[in-house]
mmCIF file of C-alpha atoms in Angstrom:
data_model
loop_
_atom_site.group_PDB
_atom_site.id
_atom_site.type_symbol
_atom_site.label_atom_id
_atom_site.label_comp_id
_atom_site.label_asym_id
_atom_site.label_seq_id
_atom_site.Cartn_x
_atom_site.Cartn_y
_atom_site.Cartn_z
ATOM 1 C CA MET A 1 -0.045 -0.415 0.474
ATOM 2 C CA ALA A 2 1.336 3.232 -0.970
ATOM 3 C CA THR A 3 2.120 5.307 2.062
ATOM 4 C CA ILE A 4 1.205 8.751 2.751
ATOM 5 C CA PRO A 5 0.824 11.141 6.182
ATOM 6 C CA LEU A 6 -3.387 10.996 5.859
ATOM 7 C CA HIS A 7 -4.393 11.484 8.834
ATOM 8 C CA THR A 8 -6.921 8.688 10.738
ATOM 9 C CA LEU A 9 -10.630 10.396 11.650
ATOM 10 C CA PRO A 10 -12.620 8.570 14.816
ATOM 11 C CA ALA A 11 -15.466 6.704 12.055
ATOM 12 C CA HIS A 12 -18.552 8.708 13.540
ATOM 13 C CA GLU A 13 -16.397 11.869 11.803
ATOM 14 C CA LEU A 14 -18.569 11.345 8.713
ATOM 15 C CA GLN A 15 -21.439 9.150 9.568
ATOM 16 C CA GLY A 16 -24.594 10.747 7.904
ATOM 17 C CA ARG A 17 -22.590 13.140 5.799
ATOM 18 C CA ASP A 18 -23.625 14.170 2.737
ATOM 19 C CA PHE A 19 -20.649 13.687 -0.039
ATOM 20 C CA LEU A 20 -21.098 17.091 -2.765
ATOM 21 C CA ASP A 21 -18.291 18.845 -3.172
ATOM 22 C CA PHE A 22 -14.494 19.016 -1.615
ATOM 23 C CA ALA A 23 -16.252 22.053 -0.739
ATOM 24 C CA ASP A 24 -18.011 20.232 2.333
ATOM 25 C CA PHE A 25 -14.882 18.082 3.524
ATOM 26 C CA SER A 26 -11.592 20.193 5.350
ATOM 27 C CA ALA A 27 -7.920 18.630 3.581
ATOM 28 C CA GLN A 28 -8.344 16.301 7.496
ATOM 29 C CA GLU A 29 -11.525 14.465 6.297
ATOM 30 C CA LEU A 30 -10.513 14.213 2.325
ATOM 31 C CA GLN A 31 -6.908 12.436 3.004
ATOM 32 C CA ALA A 32 -8.859 10.087 5.788
ATOM 33 C CA LEU A 33 -11.366 9.008 3.059
ATOM 34 C CA LEU A 34 -8.447 8.033 1.024
ATOM 35 C CA LYS A 35 -6.412 6.263 3.209
ATOM 36 C CA LEU A 36 -9.537 4.338 4.377
ATOM 37 C CA ALA A 37 -10.277 4.022 0.155
ATOM 38 C CA LEU A 38 -6.484 2.177 0.187
ATOM 39 C CA GLU A 39 -7.339 -0.036 3.293
ATOM 40 C CA LEU A 40 -11.000 -1.559 1.436
ATOM 41 C CA LYS A 41 -8.677 -2.075 -2.143
ATOM 42 C CA GLN A 42 -5.539 -4.161 0.102
ATOM 43 C CA LYS A 43 -9.153 -5.711 1.478
ATOM 44 C CA HIS A 44 -10.687 -6.650 -1.646
ATOM 45 C CA LYS A 45 -7.487 -7.828 -3.137
ATOM 46 C CA ALA A 46 -6.251 -10.296 -0.277
ATOM 47 C CA GLY A 47 -10.566 -12.037 -0.431
ATOM 48 C CA VAL A 48 -11.033 -10.458 2.401
ATOM 49 C CA ALA A 49 -14.299 -10.280 3.119
ATOM 50 C CA PHE A 50 -15.825 -6.451 4.867
ATOM 51 C CA ARG A 51 -19.877 -6.077 4.558
ATOM 52 C CA PRO A 52 -19.971 -3.034 6.521
ATOM 53 C CA LEU A 53 -23.274 -2.121 4.970
ATOM 54 C CA ALA A 54 -25.343 -6.498 5.213
ATOM 55 C CA GLY A 55 -29.177 -4.726 5.636
ATOM 56 C CA LYS A 56 -27.949 -1.448 3.719
ATOM 57 C CA THR A 57 -29.777 -0.548 0.145
ATOM 58 C CA LEU A 58 -27.931 2.411 -1.550
ATOM 59 C CA GLY A 59 -30.667 4.367 -4.039
ATOM 60 C CA MET A 60 -30.157 5.233 -7.606
ATOM 61 C CA ILE A 61 -30.684 8.430 -9.473
ATOM 62 C CA PHE A 62 -29.919 8.491 -12.862
ATOM 63 C CA GLU A 63 -30.696 11.656 -14.999
ATOM 64 C CA LYS A 64 -27.764 11.159 -17.157
ATOM 65 C CA ALA A 65 -27.237 7.628 -18.782
ATOM 66 C CA SER A 66 -23.858 6.059 -17.036
ATOM 67 C CA THR A 67 -21.463 3.214 -17.154
ATOM 68 C CA ARG A 68 -19.091 3.567 -14.730
ATOM 69 C CA THR A 69 -20.626 5.174 -12.554
ATOM 70 C CA ARG A 70 -23.857 2.326 -12.178
ATOM 71 C CA VAL A 71 -21.675 -0.476 -11.970
ATOM 72 C CA SER A 72 -18.737 0.454 -9.707
ATOM 73 C CA PHE A 73 -21.840 1.513 -7.625
ATOM 74 C CA GLU A 74 -23.372 -1.434 -7.539
ATOM 75 C CA VAL A 75 -20.394 -3.707 -8.084
ATOM 76 C CA ALA A 76 -20.365 -1.275 -4.267
ATOM 77 C CA MET A 77 -22.193 -2.284 -2.243
ATOM 78 C CA ASN A 78 -22.549 -5.592 -3.261
ATOM 79 C CA GLN A 79 -19.348 -6.146 -2.023
ATOM 80 C CA LEU A 80 -19.733 -4.074 1.130
ATOM 81 C CA GLY A 81 -23.411 -7.030 2.039
ATOM 82 C CA GLY A 82 -24.921 -4.148 0.857
ATOM 83 C CA GLN A 83 -27.413 -4.042 -2.172
ATOM 84 C CA ALA A 84 -28.301 -0.796 -5.075
ATOM 85 C CA MET A 85 -31.011 -0.376 -6.901
ATOM 86 C CA PHE A 86 -31.558 1.179 -10.461
ATOM 87 C CA LEU A 87 -34.359 4.607 -10.248
ATOM 88 C CA SER A 88 -34.779 7.037 -13.658
ATOM 89 C CA GLY A 89 -35.758 9.206 -14.439
ATOM 90 C CA ARG A 90 -38.546 7.079 -16.100
ATOM 91 C CA ASP A 91 -38.917 4.910 -13.177
ATOM 92 C CA THR A 92 -40.105 7.877 -10.232
ATOM 93 C CA GLN A 93 -42.311 10.669 -10.189
ATOM 94 C CA ILE A 94 -39.227 12.986 -10.679
ATOM 95 C CA GLY A 95 -39.314 12.396 -13.702
ATOM 96 C CA ARG A 96 -43.476 13.345 -13.982
ATOM 97 C CA GLY A 97 -43.165 16.604 -11.628
ATOM 98 C CA GLU A 98 -43.242 15.325 -8.299
ATOM 99 C CA PRO A 99 -40.814 18.774 -5.435
ATOM 100 C CA ILE A 100 -37.375 17.544 -4.577
ATOM 101 C CA PRO A 101 -38.519 17.594 -1.539
ATOM 102 C CA ASP A 102 -40.683 15.239 -1.429
ATOM 103 C CA THR A 103 -39.449 12.902 -3.236
ATOM 104 C CA ALA A 104 -36.001 13.182 -1.049
ATOM 105 C CA ARG A 105 -38.744 13.063 1.610
ATOM 106 C CA VAL A 106 -40.567 10.242 1.154
ATOM 107 C CA LEU A 107 -37.075 7.944 -0.575
ATOM 108 C CA SER A 108 -35.305 8.603 3.014
ATOM 109 C CA ARG A 109 -38.091 6.636 4.343
ATOM 110 C CA TYR A 110 -37.011 4.181 2.493
ATOM 111 C CA LEU A 111 -33.646 3.977 1.808
ATOM 112 C CA ASP A 112 -30.300 4.724 3.895
ATOM 113 C CA GLY A 113 -27.684 6.828 1.502
ATOM 114 C CA ILE A 114 -29.253 7.908 -1.937
ATOM 115 C CA MET A 115 -26.526 8.506 -4.953
ATOM 116 C CA ILE A 116 -27.486 11.052 -7.678
ATOM 117 C CA ARG A 117 -25.754 11.993 -11.197
ATOM 118 C CA THR A 118 -27.899 14.248 -12.857
ATOM 119 C CA PHE A 119 -27.430 17.890 -14.420
ATOM 120 C CA GLY A 120 -27.465 20.701 -11.955
ATOM 121 C CA HIS A 121 -25.610 21.015 -8.694
ATOM 122 C CA GLU A 122 -29.008 22.757 -7.292
ATOM 123 C CA ILE A 123 -30.483 19.306 -8.082
ATOM 124 C CA VAL A 124 -27.960 17.619 -5.317
ATOM 125 C CA THR A 125 -27.792 20.064 -2.693
ATOM 126 C CA GLU A 126 -31.943 20.690 -2.284
ATOM 127 C CA PHE A 127 -31.958 16.690 -2.364
ATOM 128 C CA ALA A 128 -29.776 16.838 0.234
ATOM 129 C CA GLU A 129 -31.619 19.194 2.332
ATOM 130 C CA TYR A 130 -34.114 17.611 2.807
ATOM 131 C CA ALA A 131 -33.324 13.835 2.503
ATOM 132 C CA THR A 132 -32.352 12.554 6.082
ATOM 133 C CA VAL A 133 -30.125 10.593 4.786
ATOM 134 C CA PRO A 134 -26.344 11.063 3.355
ATOM 135 C CA VAL A 135 -26.834 12.115 -0.072
ATOM 136 C CA ILE A 136 -24.063 11.311 -2.579
ATOM 137 C CA ASN A 137 -22.789 13.552 -6.069
ATOM 138 C CA GLY A 138 -22.421 10.734 -8.795
ATOM 139 C CA LEU A 139 -22.135 14.190 -11.261
ATOM 140 C CA THR A 140 -23.127 17.108 -11.430
ATOM 141 C CA ASP A 141 -22.562 19.710 -14.389
ATOM 142 C CA LEU A 142 -20.334 21.799 -11.370
ATOM 143 C CA HIS A 143 -18.876 18.694 -10.010
ATOM 144 C CA HIS A 144 -17.780 15.351 -10.124
ATOM 145 C CA PRO A 145 -16.188 14.849 -7.114
ATOM 146 C CA CYS A 146 -16.027 10.809 -7.576
ATOM 147 C CA GLN A 147 -14.199 10.438 -9.918
ATOM 148 C CA VAL A 148 -11.311 12.953 -9.147
ATOM 149 C CA LEU A 149 -11.373 11.133 -5.586
ATOM 150 C CA ALA A 150 -10.464 8.519 -7.863
ATOM 151 C CA ASP A 151 -7.848 10.012 -9.625
ATOM 152 C CA VAL A 152 -6.154 11.294 -6.861
ATOM 153 C CA LEU A 153 -5.846 7.610 -4.918
ATOM 154 C CA THR A 154 -3.855 6.775 -8.305
ATOM 155 C CA LEU A 155 -1.796 9.753 -8.254
ATOM 156 C CA LEU A 156 -0.764 8.267 -4.923
ATOM 157 C CA GLU A 157 -0.650 4.878 -6.035
ATOM 158 C CA LYS A 158 1.719 5.412 -8.569
ATOM 159 C CA LYS A 159 3.781 7.977 -7.336
ATOM 160 C CA GLY A 160 3.446 6.811 -3.525
ATOM 161 C CA LYS A 161 2.999 10.401 -2.398
ATOM 162 C CA LEU A 162 0.759 13.805 -3.672
ATOM 163 C CA GLN A 163 2.614 16.989 -1.348
ATOM 164 C CA GLY A 164 4.622 18.392 -4.001
ATOM 165 C CA LEU A 165 3.152 17.353 -7.511
ATOM 166 C CA THR A 166 1.385 19.424 -10.299
ATOM 167 C CA VAL A 167 -1.127 18.438 -11.823
ATOM 168 C CA THR A 168 -1.944 19.705 -15.568
ATOM 169 C CA TYR A 169 -5.391 20.019 -16.744
ATOM 170 C CA VAL A 170 -5.735 19.841 -20.638
ATOM 171 C CA GLY A 171 -9.493 21.219 -22.077
ATOM 172 C CA ASP A 172 -12.921 22.585 -21.445
ATOM 173 C CA GLY A 173 -13.208 24.281 -18.020
ATOM 174 C CA ASN A 174 -16.624 21.762 -16.557
ATOM 175 C CA ASN A 175 -17.220 19.838 -13.616
ATOM 176 C CA MET A 176 -14.006 17.566 -13.920
ATOM 177 C CA ALA A 177 -11.442 21.338 -13.826
ATOM 178 C CA ASN A 178 -13.893 22.557 -10.881
ATOM 179 C CA SER A 179 -13.387 19.550 -9.137
ATOM 180 C CA TRP A 180 -9.694 19.177 -9.313
ATOM 181 C CA LEU A 181 -9.445 23.123 -8.203
ATOM 182 C CA ILE A 182 -10.570 22.772 -4.927
ATOM 183 C CA ALA A 183 -9.513 18.824 -4.047
ATOM 184 C CA ALA A 184 -5.303 19.826 -5.638
ATOM 185 C CA PRO A 185 -4.403 22.555 -3.043
ATOM 186 C CA LYS A 186 -5.940 20.086 -0.005
ATOM 187 C CA PHE A 187 -3.974 17.302 -0.852
ATOM 188 C CA GLY A 188 -0.544 19.238 -1.222
ATOM 189 C CA LEU A 189 -1.522 19.727 -5.254
ATOM 190 C CA ASN A 190 0.093 21.645 -7.881
ATOM 191 C CA LEU A 191 -2.863 22.552 -10.273
ATOM 192 C CA ARG A 192 -2.534 24.341 -13.607
ATOM 193 C CA ILE A 193 -5.551 24.469 -15.497
ATOM 194 C CA ALA A 194 -5.407 25.597 -19.332
ATOM 195 C CA THR A 195 -8.340 26.516 -21.888
ATOM 196 C CA PRO A 196 -9.592 27.894 -24.573
ATOM 197 C CA PRO A 197 -10.744 31.537 -24.193
ATOM 198 C CA GLY A 198 -14.505 31.654 -23.623
ATOM 199 C CA TYR A 199 -14.729 27.669 -21.680
ATOM 200 C CA GLU A 200 -12.876 28.980 -18.907
ATOM 201 C CA CYS A 201 -14.083 27.520 -14.733
ATOM 202 C CA ASP A 202 -16.607 28.780 -13.111
ATOM 203 C CA PRO A 203 -15.502 31.920 -11.896
ATOM 204 C CA ALA A 204 -17.012 31.100 -8.197
ATOM 205 C CA VAL A 205 -14.905 27.738 -8.152
ATOM 206 C CA VAL A 206 -12.242 29.762 -9.101
ATOM 207 C CA ALA A 207 -11.975 32.246 -6.375
ATOM 208 C CA GLN A 208 -12.331 29.133 -3.704
ATOM 209 C CA ALA A 209 -9.266 28.163 -5.374
ATOM 210 C CA GLN A 210 -7.151 30.636 -5.349
ATOM 211 C CA GLN A 211 -8.288 31.277 -1.659
ATOM 212 C CA LEU A 212 -7.873 27.531 -0.703
ATOM 213 C CA ALA A 213 -4.448 27.667 -2.002
ATOM 214 C CA SER A 214 -2.847 30.396 -0.929
ATOM 215 C CA PHE A 215 -4.442 28.741 2.673
ATOM 216 C CA HIS A 216 -2.774 24.956 1.535
ATOM 217 C CA GLY A 217 1.063 26.362 0.133
ATOM 218 C CA THR A 218 0.209 24.812 -2.960
ATOM 219 C CA GLU A 219 0.566 26.744 -6.697
ATOM 220 C CA LEU A 220 -2.119 27.539 -8.835
ATOM 221 C CA LEU A 221 -2.184 28.322 -13.193
ATOM 222 C CA LEU A 222 -5.034 30.161 -14.438
ATOM 223 C CA THR A 223 -4.304 30.192 -18.788
ATOM 224 C CA SER A 224 -5.060 28.950 -21.696
ATOM 225 C CA ASP A 225 -1.387 28.526 -23.517
ATOM 226 C CA PRO A 226 -1.641 24.434 -23.394
ATOM 227 C CA VAL A 227 2.474 23.981 -23.722
ATOM 228 C CA ALA A 228 3.112 26.484 -20.609
ATOM 229 C CA ALA A 229 0.628 24.811 -18.520
ATOM 230 C CA VAL A 230 2.129 20.770 -19.497
ATOM 231 C CA LYS A 231 5.808 22.599 -19.084
ATOM 232 C CA ASP A 232 7.878 19.840 -16.427
ATOM 233 C CA THR A 233 3.581 18.450 -15.049
ATOM 234 C CA ASP A 234 3.425 15.361 -12.895
ATOM 235 C CA MET A 235 0.004 14.268 -14.403
ATOM 236 C CA ILE A 236 -1.262 15.291 -17.547
ATOM 237 C CA TYR A 237 -5.143 15.038 -17.771
ATOM 238 C CA THR A 238 -7.983 15.459 -20.314
ATOM 239 C CA ASP A 239 -11.285 15.116 -21.206
ATOM 240 C CA VAL A 240 -14.378 15.535 -23.692
ATOM 241 C CA TRP A 241 -14.627 18.400 -25.418
ATOM 242 C CA ALA A 242 -18.591 18.872 -25.422
ATOM 243 C CA SER A 243 -20.046 16.241 -22.700
ATOM 244 C CA MET A 244 -23.524 15.297 -21.869
ATOM 245 C CA GLY A 245 -26.083 18.060 -23.059
ATOM 246 C CA GLN A 246 -23.643 19.885 -25.167
ATOM 247 C CA GLU A 247 -24.107 17.353 -28.404
ATOM 248 C CA GLU A 248 -24.750 20.655 -30.166
ATOM 249 C CA GLU A 249 -22.081 22.305 -29.904
ATOM 250 C CA GLN A 250 -19.548 19.144 -31.165
ATOM 251 C CA LYS A 251 -18.566 20.984 -34.093
ATOM 252 C CA GLN A 252 -17.799 24.766 -32.862
ATOM 253 C CA ARG A 253 -16.211 22.882 -30.091
ATOM 254 C CA GLU A 254 -13.857 20.556 -31.805
ATOM 255 C CA GLN A 255 -12.439 24.082 -33.531
ATOM 256 C CA ASP A 256 -11.752 26.006 -30.538
ATOM 257 C CA PHE A 257 -10.591 22.507 -28.867
ATOM 258 C CA ALA A 258 -8.572 21.912 -32.012
ATOM 259 C CA ALA A 259 -4.806 22.904 -30.466
ATOM 260 C CA TYR A 260 -6.075 21.356 -26.942
ATOM 261 C CA GLN A 261 -5.289 17.734 -28.133
ATOM 262 C CA VAL A 262 -3.076 16.239 -25.529
ATOM 263 C CA ASN A 263 -1.154 14.606 -27.770
ATOM 264 C CA GLN A 264 2.504 13.429 -28.436
ATOM 265 C CA THR A 265 4.296 16.810 -29.151
ATOM 266 C CA LEU A 266 2.549 18.237 -26.605
ATOM 267 C CA ALA A 267 3.479 15.431 -23.668
ATOM 268 C CA ALA A 268 7.067 15.858 -24.750
ATOM 269 C CA HIS A 269 6.655 19.113 -22.327
ATOM 270 C CA ALA A 270 6.175 17.244 -19.890
ATOM 271 C CA LYS A 271 8.644 15.003 -17.401
ATOM 272 C CA PRO A 272 9.317 11.339 -19.426
ATOM 273 C CA ASP A 273 7.631 9.978 -16.268
ATOM 274 C CA TYR A 274 4.365 11.645 -16.240
ATOM 275 C CA LEU A 275 1.126 10.621 -15.838
ATOM 276 C CA PHE A 276 -1.533 10.904 -18.600
ATOM 277 C CA MET A 277 -5.843 10.340 -16.955
ATOM 278 C CA HIS A 278 -8.842 10.994 -18.518
ATOM 279 C CA CYS A 279 -12.772 10.211 -16.914
ATOM 280 C CA LEU A 280 -13.699 7.877 -19.771
ATOM 281 C CA PRO A 281 -15.970 7.784 -21.671
ATOM 282 C CA ALA A 282 -12.343 8.940 -24.371
ATOM 283 C CA HIS A 283 -12.484 10.127 -28.158
ATOM 284 C CA ARG A 284 -9.486 8.476 -29.520
ATOM 285 C CA GLY A 285 -7.993 11.743 -31.642
ATOM 286 C CA GLU A 286 -10.146 14.217 -29.973
ATOM 287 C CA GLU A 287 -9.039 15.526 -26.923
ATOM 288 C CA VAL A 288 -7.081 12.942 -27.143
ATOM 289 C CA SER A 289 -4.358 10.849 -29.015
ATOM 290 C CA ALA A 290 -4.331 7.111 -29.526
ATOM 291 C CA GLU A 291 -0.925 7.203 -29.056
ATOM 292 C CA VAL A 292 -1.240 8.661 -25.677
ATOM 293 C CA ILE A 293 -4.427 7.277 -23.707
ATOM 294 C CA ASP A 294 -3.037 4.013 -25.303
ATOM 295 C CA GLY A 295 0.718 4.789 -24.596
ATOM 296 C CA PRO A 296 3.000 3.562 -21.488
ATOM 297 C CA ASN A 297 2.599 6.725 -19.225
ATOM 298 C CA SER A 298 -1.558 6.405 -19.455
ATOM 299 C CA VAL A 299 -3.423 4.838 -15.755
ATOM 300 C CA VAL A 300 -6.781 4.904 -17.341
ATOM 301 C CA PHE A 301 -8.123 1.762 -16.742
ATOM 302 C CA ASP A 302 -6.306 1.677 -13.061
ATOM 303 C CA GLU A 303 -7.539 5.254 -13.040
ATOM 304 C CA ALA A 304 -11.367 3.884 -13.435
ATOM 305 C CA GLU A 305 -10.709 0.623 -10.508
ATOM 306 C CA ASN A 306 -10.613 3.044 -8.549
ATOM 307 C CA ARG A 307 -13.754 4.092 -9.067
ATOM 308 C CA LEU A 308 -15.004 1.012 -6.685
ATOM 309 C CA HIS A 309 -12.403 1.549 -4.015
ATOM 310 C CA VAL A 310 -12.916 5.692 -2.720
ATOM 311 C CA GLN A 311 -16.744 5.080 -3.695
ATOM 312 C CA LYS A 312 -16.659 2.079 -1.795
ATOM 313 C CA ALA A 313 -14.916 4.903 1.386
ATOM 314 C CA ILE A 314 -17.354 6.979 0.667
ATOM 315 C CA LEU A 315 -20.079 4.791 1.308
ATOM 316 C CA VAL A 316 -19.206 2.985 4.467
ATOM 317 C CA ALA A 317 -17.715 6.119 5.847
ATOM 318 C CA THR A 318 -20.874 7.687 5.355
ATOM 319 C CA MET A 319 -23.610 5.207 6.191
ATOM 320 C CA SER A 320 -22.535 2.678 8.143
ATOM 321 C CA TYR A 321 -24.010 3.811 11.425
ATOM 322 C CA ASN A 322 -27.098 2.854 13.359
#
């Protein structure tokens, strides 16, 4: 197991908490989740059964399609002794206009936790306000914390440390970039983000990140120059140019992002042992070249696997009570 001065918190510290956004957690709490994820992964690889969620049910509300989110949460609950219930918009009264507060109150009477993958971030925050069980953000248009926690775990495993490393994100200033902005300083990571003009990150999130970087003593660079952002970096990260709900912008984005493809020419400016990550699904030939994503520096499938382990940690930390 990788070693890092991670904090250990009593289990009850995170019990009953929602997991919506990294801003809601201290650096120590996030490090504790990472440590728990490492321990749970080690147990799983050793074939040790660990079922603290026996008899508990996670409701999973999907308004956006997914491969990794659905499978990893279902498998996580199964391995932890519980069960997961898939709920699409077509399967619930949400799709027919039932108010979110009513749905949250009702589901809280049946379920032990709720995971939501949706569009507006206000949907998960409103759900959390009225639910009496933990609510987990499986993805919104503003944040994707489960993915970035898996990314950080992968970085730790591959590099053996986090403090002082530099992460570079190249592409759209979307939910992935936003979550990196809040997470990086709390893990002691320097962060560079290169976006085309007009596709910058959310200004409110940037303001938060600047304060956090100052507090934690890390570096933050926001630029439109991908070469400057990648120079001597430890990790390069990218995402699709047009996310779900932006399909009609695809052609325009292909033009605007053409200089931001992560290819061998761009990656040559990074450290020789840089890591390449992508939250997947990836479009080879668009945001990343096949030579990079399928090359020796790519760890995208280790990263995808780690969604399972960090989500197990989140589930155990928030739901293993009563």
